[in-house]
Coordinates of N, CA, C and O in Angstrom, one line a residue:
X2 N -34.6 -4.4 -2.9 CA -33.8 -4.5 -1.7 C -33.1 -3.2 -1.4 O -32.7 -2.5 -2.4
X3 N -32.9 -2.9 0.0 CA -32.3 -1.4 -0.1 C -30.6 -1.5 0.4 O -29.9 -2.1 1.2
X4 N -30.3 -0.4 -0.7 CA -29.0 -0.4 -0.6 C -28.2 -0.5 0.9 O -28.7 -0.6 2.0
X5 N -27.1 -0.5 0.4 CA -26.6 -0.5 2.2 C -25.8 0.3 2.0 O -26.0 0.8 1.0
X6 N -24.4 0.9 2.7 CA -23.4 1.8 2.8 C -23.1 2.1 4.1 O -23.9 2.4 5.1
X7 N -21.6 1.9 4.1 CA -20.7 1.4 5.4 C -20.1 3.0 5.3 O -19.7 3.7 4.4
X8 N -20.4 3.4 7.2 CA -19.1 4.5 7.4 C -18.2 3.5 8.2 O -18.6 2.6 8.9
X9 N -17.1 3.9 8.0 CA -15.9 3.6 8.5 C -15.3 4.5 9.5 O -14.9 5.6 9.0
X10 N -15.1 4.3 10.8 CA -14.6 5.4 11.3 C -13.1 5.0 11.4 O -12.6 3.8 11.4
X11 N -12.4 6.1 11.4 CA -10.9 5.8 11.1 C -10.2 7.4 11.0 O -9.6 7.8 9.9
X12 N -10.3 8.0 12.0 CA -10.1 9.3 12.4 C -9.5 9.4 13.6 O -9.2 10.6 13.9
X13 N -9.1 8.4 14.7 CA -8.8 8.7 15.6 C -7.3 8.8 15.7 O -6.6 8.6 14.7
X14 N -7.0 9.1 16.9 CA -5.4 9.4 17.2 C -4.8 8.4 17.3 O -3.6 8.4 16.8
X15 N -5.2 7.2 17.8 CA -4.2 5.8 18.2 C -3.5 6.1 19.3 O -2.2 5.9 19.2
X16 N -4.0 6.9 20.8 CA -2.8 7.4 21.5 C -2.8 5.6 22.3 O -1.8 5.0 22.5
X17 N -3.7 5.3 22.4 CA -3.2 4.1 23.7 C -2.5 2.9 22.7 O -2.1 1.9 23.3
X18 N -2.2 2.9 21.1 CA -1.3 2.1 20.6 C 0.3 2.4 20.6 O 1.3 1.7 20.3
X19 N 0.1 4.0 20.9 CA 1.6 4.5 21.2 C 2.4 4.4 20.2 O 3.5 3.9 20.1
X20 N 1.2 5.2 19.1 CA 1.8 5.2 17.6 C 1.1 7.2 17.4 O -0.1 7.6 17.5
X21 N 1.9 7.6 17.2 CA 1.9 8.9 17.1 C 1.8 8.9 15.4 O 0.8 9.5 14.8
X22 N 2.5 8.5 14.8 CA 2.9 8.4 13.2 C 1.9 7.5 12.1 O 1.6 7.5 10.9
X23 N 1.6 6.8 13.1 CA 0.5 5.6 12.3 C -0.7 5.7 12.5 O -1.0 6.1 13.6
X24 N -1.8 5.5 11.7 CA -3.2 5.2 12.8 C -3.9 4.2 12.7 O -4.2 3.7 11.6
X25 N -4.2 3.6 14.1 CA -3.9 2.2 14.4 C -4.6 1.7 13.2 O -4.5 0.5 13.3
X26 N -5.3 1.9 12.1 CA -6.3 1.4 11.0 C -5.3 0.9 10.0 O -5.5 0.0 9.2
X27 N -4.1 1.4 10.3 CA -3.3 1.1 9.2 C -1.6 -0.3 9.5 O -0.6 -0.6 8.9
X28 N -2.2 -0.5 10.6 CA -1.5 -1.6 11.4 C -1.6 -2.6 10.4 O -2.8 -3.1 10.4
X29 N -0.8 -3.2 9.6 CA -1.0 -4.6 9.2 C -1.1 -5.7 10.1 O -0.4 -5.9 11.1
X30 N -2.1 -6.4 9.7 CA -2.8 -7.9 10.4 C -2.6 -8.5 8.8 O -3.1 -8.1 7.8
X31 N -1.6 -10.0 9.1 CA -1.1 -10.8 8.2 C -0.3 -9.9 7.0 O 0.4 -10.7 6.4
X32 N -0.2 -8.9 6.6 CA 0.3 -8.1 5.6 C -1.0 -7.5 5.0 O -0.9 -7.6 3.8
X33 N -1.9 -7.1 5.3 CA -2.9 -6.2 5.2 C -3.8 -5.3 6.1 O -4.7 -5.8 6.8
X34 N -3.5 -3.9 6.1 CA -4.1 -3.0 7.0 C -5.4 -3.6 7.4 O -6.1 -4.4 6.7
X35 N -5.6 -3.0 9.0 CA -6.8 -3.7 9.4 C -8.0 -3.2 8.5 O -8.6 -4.0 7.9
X36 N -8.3 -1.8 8.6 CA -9.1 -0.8 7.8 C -9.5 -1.4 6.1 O -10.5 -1.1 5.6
X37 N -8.4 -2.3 5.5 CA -8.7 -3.0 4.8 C -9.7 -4.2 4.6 O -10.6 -4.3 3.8
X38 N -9.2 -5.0 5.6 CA -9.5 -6.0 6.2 C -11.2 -5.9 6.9 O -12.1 -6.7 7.2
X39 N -11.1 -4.3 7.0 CA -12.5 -4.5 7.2 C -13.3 -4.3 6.0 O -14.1 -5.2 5.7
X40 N -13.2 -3.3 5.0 CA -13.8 -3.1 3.2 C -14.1 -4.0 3.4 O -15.2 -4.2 3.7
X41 N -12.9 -5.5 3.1 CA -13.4 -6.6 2.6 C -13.7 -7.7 2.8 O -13.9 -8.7 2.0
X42 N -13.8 -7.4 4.3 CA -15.5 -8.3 5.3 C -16.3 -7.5 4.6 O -16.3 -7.7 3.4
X43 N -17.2 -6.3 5.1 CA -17.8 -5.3 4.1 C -18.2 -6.1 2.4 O -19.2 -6.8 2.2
X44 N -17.0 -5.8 1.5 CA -17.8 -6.2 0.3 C -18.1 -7.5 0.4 O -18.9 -7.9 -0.4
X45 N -17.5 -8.7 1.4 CA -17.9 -9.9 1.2 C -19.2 -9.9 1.1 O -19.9 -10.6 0.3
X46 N -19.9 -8.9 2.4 CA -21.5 -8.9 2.9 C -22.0 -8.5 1.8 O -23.2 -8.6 2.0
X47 N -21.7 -7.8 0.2 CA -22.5 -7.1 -0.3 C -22.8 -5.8 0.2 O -23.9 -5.1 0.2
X48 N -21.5 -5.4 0.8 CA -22.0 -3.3 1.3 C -20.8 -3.4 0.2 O -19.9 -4.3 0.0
X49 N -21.0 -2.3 -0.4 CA -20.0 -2.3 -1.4 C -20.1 -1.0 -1.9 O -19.8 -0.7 -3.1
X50 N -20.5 0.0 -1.1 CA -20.3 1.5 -0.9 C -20.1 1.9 0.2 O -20.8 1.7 1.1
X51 N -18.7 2.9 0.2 CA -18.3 3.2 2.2 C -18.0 4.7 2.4 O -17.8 5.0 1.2
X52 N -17.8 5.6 3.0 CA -17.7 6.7 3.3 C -16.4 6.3 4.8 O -16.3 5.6 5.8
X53 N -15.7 6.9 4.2 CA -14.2 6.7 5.4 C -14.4 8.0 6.0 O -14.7 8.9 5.2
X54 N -14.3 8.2 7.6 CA -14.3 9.4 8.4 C -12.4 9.0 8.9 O -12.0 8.1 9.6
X55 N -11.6 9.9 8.3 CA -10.6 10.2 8.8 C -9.9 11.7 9.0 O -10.2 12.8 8.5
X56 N -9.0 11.3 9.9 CA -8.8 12.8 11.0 C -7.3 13.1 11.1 O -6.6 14.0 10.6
X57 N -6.8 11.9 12.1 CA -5.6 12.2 12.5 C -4.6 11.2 11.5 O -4.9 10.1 11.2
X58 N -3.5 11.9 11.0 CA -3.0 10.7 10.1 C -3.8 10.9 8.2 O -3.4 10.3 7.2
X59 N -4.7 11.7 8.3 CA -6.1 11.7 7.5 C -4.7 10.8 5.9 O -5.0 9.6 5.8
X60 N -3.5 11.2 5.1 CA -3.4 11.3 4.4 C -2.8 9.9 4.5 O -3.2 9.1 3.7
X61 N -1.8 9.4 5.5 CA -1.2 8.1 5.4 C -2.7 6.8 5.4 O -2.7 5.9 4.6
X62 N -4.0 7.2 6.3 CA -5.5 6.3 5.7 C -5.7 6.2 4.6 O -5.8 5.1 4.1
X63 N -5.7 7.6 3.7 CA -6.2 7.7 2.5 C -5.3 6.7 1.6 O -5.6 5.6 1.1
X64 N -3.9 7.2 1.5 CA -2.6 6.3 0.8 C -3.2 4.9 1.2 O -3.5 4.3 0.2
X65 N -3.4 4.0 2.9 CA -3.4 2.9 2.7 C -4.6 2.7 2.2 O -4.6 1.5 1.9
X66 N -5.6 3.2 1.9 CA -7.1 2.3 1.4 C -6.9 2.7 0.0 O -7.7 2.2 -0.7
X67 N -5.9 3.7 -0.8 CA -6.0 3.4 -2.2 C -5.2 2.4 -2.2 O -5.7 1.5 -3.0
X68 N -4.1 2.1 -1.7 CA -3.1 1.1 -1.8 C -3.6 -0.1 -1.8 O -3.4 -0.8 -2.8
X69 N -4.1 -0.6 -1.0 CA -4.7 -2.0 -0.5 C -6.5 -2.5 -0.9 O -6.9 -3.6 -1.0
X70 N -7.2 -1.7 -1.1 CA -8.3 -1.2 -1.6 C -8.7 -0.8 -2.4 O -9.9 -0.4 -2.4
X71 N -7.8 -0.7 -3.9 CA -7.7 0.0 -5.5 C -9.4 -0.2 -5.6 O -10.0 -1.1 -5.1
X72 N -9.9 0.7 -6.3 CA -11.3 0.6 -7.1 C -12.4 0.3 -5.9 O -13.3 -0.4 -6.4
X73 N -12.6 0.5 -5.1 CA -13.5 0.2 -4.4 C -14.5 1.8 -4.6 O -13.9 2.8 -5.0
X74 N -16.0 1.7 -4.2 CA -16.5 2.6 -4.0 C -16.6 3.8 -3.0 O -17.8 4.2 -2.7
X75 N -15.4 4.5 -2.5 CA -15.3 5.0 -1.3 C -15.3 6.3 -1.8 O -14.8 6.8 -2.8
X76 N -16.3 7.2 -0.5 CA -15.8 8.9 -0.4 C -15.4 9.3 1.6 O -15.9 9.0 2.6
X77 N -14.5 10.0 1.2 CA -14.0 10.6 2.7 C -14.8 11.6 3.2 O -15.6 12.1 2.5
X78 N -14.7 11.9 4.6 CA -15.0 12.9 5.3 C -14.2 13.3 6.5 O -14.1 12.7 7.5
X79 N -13.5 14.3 6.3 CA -12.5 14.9 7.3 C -13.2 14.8 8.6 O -14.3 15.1 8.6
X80 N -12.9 14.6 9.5 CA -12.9 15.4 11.1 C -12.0 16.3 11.8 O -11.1 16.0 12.6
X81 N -12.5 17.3 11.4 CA -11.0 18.3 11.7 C -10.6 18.0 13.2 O -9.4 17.7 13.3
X82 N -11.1 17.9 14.2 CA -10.5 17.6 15.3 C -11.0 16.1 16.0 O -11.9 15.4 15.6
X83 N -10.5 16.0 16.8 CA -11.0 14.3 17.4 C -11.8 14.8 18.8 O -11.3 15.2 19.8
X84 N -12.8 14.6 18.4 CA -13.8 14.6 19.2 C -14.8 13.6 19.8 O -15.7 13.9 20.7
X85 N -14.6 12.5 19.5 CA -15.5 11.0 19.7 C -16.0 10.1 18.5 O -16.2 10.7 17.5
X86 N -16.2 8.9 18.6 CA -17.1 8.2 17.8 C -18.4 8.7 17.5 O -19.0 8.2 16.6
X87 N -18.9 9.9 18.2 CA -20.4 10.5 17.6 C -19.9 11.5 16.8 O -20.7 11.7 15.8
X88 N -18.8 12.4 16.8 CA -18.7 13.4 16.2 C -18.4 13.5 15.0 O -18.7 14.4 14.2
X89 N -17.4 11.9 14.9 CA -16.9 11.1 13.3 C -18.2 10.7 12.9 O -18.4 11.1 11.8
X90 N -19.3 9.8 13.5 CA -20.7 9.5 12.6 C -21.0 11.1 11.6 O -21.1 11.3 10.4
X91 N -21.1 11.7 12.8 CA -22.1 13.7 12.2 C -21.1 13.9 10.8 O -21.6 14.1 9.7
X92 N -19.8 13.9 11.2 CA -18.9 14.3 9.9 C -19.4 13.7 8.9 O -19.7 14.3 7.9
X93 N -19.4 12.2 8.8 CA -19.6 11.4 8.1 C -21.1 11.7 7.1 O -21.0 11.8 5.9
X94 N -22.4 11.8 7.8 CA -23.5 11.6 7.5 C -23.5 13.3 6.5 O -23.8 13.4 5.3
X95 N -23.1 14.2 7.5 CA -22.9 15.7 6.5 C -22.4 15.8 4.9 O -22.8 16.5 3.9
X96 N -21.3 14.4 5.2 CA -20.4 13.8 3.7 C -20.5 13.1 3.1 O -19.6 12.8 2.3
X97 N -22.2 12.4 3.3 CA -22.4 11.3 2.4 C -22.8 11.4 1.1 O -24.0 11.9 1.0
X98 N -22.2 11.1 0.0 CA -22.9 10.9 -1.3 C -24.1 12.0 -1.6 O -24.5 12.5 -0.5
X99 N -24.6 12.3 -2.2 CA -25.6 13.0 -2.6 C -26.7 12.1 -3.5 O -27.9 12.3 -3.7
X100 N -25.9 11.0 -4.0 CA -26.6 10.4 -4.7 C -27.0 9.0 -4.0 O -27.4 8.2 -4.8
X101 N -27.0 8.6 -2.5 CA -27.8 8.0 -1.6 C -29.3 8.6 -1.9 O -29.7 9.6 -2.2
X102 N -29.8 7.2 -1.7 CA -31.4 7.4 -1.1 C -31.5 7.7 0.2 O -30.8 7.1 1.0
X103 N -32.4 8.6 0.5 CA -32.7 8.0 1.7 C -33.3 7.2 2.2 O -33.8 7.6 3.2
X104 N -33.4 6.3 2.0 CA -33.8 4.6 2.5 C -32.4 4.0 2.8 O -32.1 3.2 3.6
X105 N -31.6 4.8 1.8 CA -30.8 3.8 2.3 C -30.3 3.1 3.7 O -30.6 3.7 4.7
X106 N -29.5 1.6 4.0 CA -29.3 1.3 4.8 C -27.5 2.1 5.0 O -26.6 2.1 4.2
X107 N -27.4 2.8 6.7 CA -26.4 2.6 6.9 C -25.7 1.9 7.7 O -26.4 1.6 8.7
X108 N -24.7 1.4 7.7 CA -23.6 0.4 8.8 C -22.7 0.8 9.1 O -21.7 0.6 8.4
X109 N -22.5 1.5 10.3 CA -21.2 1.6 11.1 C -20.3 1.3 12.2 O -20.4 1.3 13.4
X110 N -19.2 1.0 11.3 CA -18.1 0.2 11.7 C -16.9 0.9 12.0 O -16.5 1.6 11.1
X111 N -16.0 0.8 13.1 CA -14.9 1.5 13.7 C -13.8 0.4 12.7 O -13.9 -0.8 12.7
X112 N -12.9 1.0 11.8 CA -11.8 0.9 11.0 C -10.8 0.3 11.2 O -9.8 0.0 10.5
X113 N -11.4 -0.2 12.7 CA -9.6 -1.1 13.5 C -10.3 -2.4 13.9 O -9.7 -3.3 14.5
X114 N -12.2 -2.5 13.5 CA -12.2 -3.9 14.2 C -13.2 -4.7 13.2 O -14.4 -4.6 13.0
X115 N -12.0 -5.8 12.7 CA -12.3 -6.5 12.0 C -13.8 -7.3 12.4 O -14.0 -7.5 13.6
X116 N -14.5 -7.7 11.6 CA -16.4 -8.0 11.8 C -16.0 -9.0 10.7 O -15.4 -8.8 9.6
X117 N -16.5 -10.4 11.0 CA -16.7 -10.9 9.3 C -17.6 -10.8 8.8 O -18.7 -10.3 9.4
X118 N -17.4 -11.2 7.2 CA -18.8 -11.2 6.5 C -19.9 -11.2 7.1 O -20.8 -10.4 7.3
X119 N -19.8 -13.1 7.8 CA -21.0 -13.3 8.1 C -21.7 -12.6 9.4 O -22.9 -12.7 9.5
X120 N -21.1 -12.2 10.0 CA -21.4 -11.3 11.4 C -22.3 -10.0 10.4 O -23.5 -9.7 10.6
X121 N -21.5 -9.3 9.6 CA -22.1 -8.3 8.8 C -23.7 -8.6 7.9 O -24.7 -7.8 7.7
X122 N -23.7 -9.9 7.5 CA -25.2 -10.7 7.1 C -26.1 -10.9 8.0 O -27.4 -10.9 7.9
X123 N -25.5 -11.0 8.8 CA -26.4 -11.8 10.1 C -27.2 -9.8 10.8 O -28.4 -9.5 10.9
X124 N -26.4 -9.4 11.0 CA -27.0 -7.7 11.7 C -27.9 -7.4 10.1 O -29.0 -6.9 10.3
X125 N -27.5 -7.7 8.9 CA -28.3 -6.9 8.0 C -30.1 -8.1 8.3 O -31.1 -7.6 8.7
X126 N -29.9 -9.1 8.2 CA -31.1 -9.4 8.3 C -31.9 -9.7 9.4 O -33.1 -9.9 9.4
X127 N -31.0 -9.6 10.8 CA -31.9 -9.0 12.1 C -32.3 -7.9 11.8 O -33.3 -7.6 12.4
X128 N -31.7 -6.7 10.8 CA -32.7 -5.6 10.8 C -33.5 -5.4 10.1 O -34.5 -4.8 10.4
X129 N -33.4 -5.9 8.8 CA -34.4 -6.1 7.8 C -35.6 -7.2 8.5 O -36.8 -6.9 8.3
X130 N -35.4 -8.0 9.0 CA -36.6 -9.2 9.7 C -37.5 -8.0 10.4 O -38.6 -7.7 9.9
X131 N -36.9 -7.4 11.5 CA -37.4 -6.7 12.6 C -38.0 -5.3 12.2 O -38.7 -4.6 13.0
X132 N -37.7 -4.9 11.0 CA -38.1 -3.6 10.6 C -37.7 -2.6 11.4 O -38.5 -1.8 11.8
X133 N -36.2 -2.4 12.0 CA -36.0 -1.7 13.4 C -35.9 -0.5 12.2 O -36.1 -0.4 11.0
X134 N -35.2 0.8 13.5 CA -34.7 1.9 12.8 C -32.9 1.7 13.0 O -32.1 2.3 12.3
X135 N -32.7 1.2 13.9 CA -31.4 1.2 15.0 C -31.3 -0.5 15.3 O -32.3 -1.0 15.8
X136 N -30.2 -1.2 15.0 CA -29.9 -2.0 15.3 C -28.5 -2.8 15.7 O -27.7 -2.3 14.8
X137 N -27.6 -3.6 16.4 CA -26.8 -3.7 16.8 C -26.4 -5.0 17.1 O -27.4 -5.8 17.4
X138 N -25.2 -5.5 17.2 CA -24.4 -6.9 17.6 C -23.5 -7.0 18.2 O -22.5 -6.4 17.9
X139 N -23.5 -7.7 19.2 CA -22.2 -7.5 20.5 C -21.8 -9.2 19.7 O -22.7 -9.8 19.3
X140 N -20.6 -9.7 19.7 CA -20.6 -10.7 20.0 C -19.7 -10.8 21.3 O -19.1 -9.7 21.7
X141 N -19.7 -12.0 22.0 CA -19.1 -11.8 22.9 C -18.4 -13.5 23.9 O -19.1 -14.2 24.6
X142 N -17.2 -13.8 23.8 CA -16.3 -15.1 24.1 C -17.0 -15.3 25.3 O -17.7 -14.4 25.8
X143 N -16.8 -16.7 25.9 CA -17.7 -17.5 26.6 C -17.4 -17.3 28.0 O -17.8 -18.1 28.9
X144 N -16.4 -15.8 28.3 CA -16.1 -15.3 29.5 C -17.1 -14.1 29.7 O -17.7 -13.9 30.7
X145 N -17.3 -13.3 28.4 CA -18.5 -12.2 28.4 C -17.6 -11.3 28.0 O -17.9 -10.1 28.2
X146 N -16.8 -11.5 27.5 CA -15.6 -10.3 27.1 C -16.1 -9.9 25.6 O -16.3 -10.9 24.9
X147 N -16.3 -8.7 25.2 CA -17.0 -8.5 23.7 C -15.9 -8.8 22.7 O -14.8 -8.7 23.3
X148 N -15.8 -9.1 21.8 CA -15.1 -9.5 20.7 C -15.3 -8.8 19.7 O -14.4 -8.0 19.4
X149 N -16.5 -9.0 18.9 CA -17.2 -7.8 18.1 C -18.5 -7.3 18.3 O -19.4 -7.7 19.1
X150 N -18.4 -6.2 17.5 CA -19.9 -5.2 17.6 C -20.0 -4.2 16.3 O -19.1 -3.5 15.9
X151 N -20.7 -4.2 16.1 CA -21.4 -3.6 15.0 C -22.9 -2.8 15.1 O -23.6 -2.7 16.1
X152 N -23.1 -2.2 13.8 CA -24.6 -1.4 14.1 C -24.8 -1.1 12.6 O -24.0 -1.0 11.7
X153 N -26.1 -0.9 12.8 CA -26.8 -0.6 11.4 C -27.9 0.6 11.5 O -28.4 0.4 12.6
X154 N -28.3 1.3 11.0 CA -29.4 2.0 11.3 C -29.8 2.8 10.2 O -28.9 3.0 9.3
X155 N -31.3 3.5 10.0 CA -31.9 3.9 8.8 C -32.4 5.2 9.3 O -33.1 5.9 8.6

């Protein structure tokens, strides 16, 4: 079965949370950062290697995912400046592991939005069923409003 491995993006500014000091990943939801909260949807699914793309804030992220996240399998990748969700993937992929296959599966996920497990199972074996290269999940409440989304690709 081929490995899998989560980027996390979690580099951005948080300007529209109108937190200059925080970044929104590190917002407690019930008394645990969200950014947490996602790892461990993540390890629930069995990804249980992640690569964190962080930027703004880069050291208070790092502090909360050792804090809240002790021992987990994680390596960083800076993004010196904030440039988009594509520019944090490039950082990311430049900074992955060395000791990845390339087969491996990756799954990327934005740092502020909680996915459950099972949402995270369900995308791994639509892509594994379909043999895609590129795959993805909107979910979306019974107005059409998206809720979650996710992606996987090889």
């Amino acid at each position: 079965m081929q490995h899998i491995h989560s980027i996390v993006l979690a580099a951005g500014l948080s300007k529209r949370m109108g937190s200059v000091n925080t970044n929104k990943v590190c917002f407690k939801l019930l008394g645990v950062p969200a950014v947490c909260r996602v790892i461990e949807a993540l390890e629930t699914a069995g990804v249980n290697s992640h690569t964190t793309v962080i930027g703004a804030c880069a050291e208070e992220v790092q502090k909360c995912i050792n804090q809240y996240c002790p021992g987990r399998r994680m390596t960083y990748a800076f993004q010196n400046e904030q440039l988009g969700s594509a520019d944090a993937l490039y950082c990311a992929v430049k900074s992955l592991p060395a000791s990845l296959s390339p087969e491996t599966l990756l799954l990327v996920i934005p740092g502020h939005r909680i996915v459950s497990p099972e949402v995270v199972q369900q995308l791994v074996d639509f892509y594994r069923k379909g043999n895609y290269k590129l795959a993805g999940v909107q979910l979306v409440d019974q107005q059409g409003k998206l809720i979650q989304r996710a992606s996987i690709y090889l």
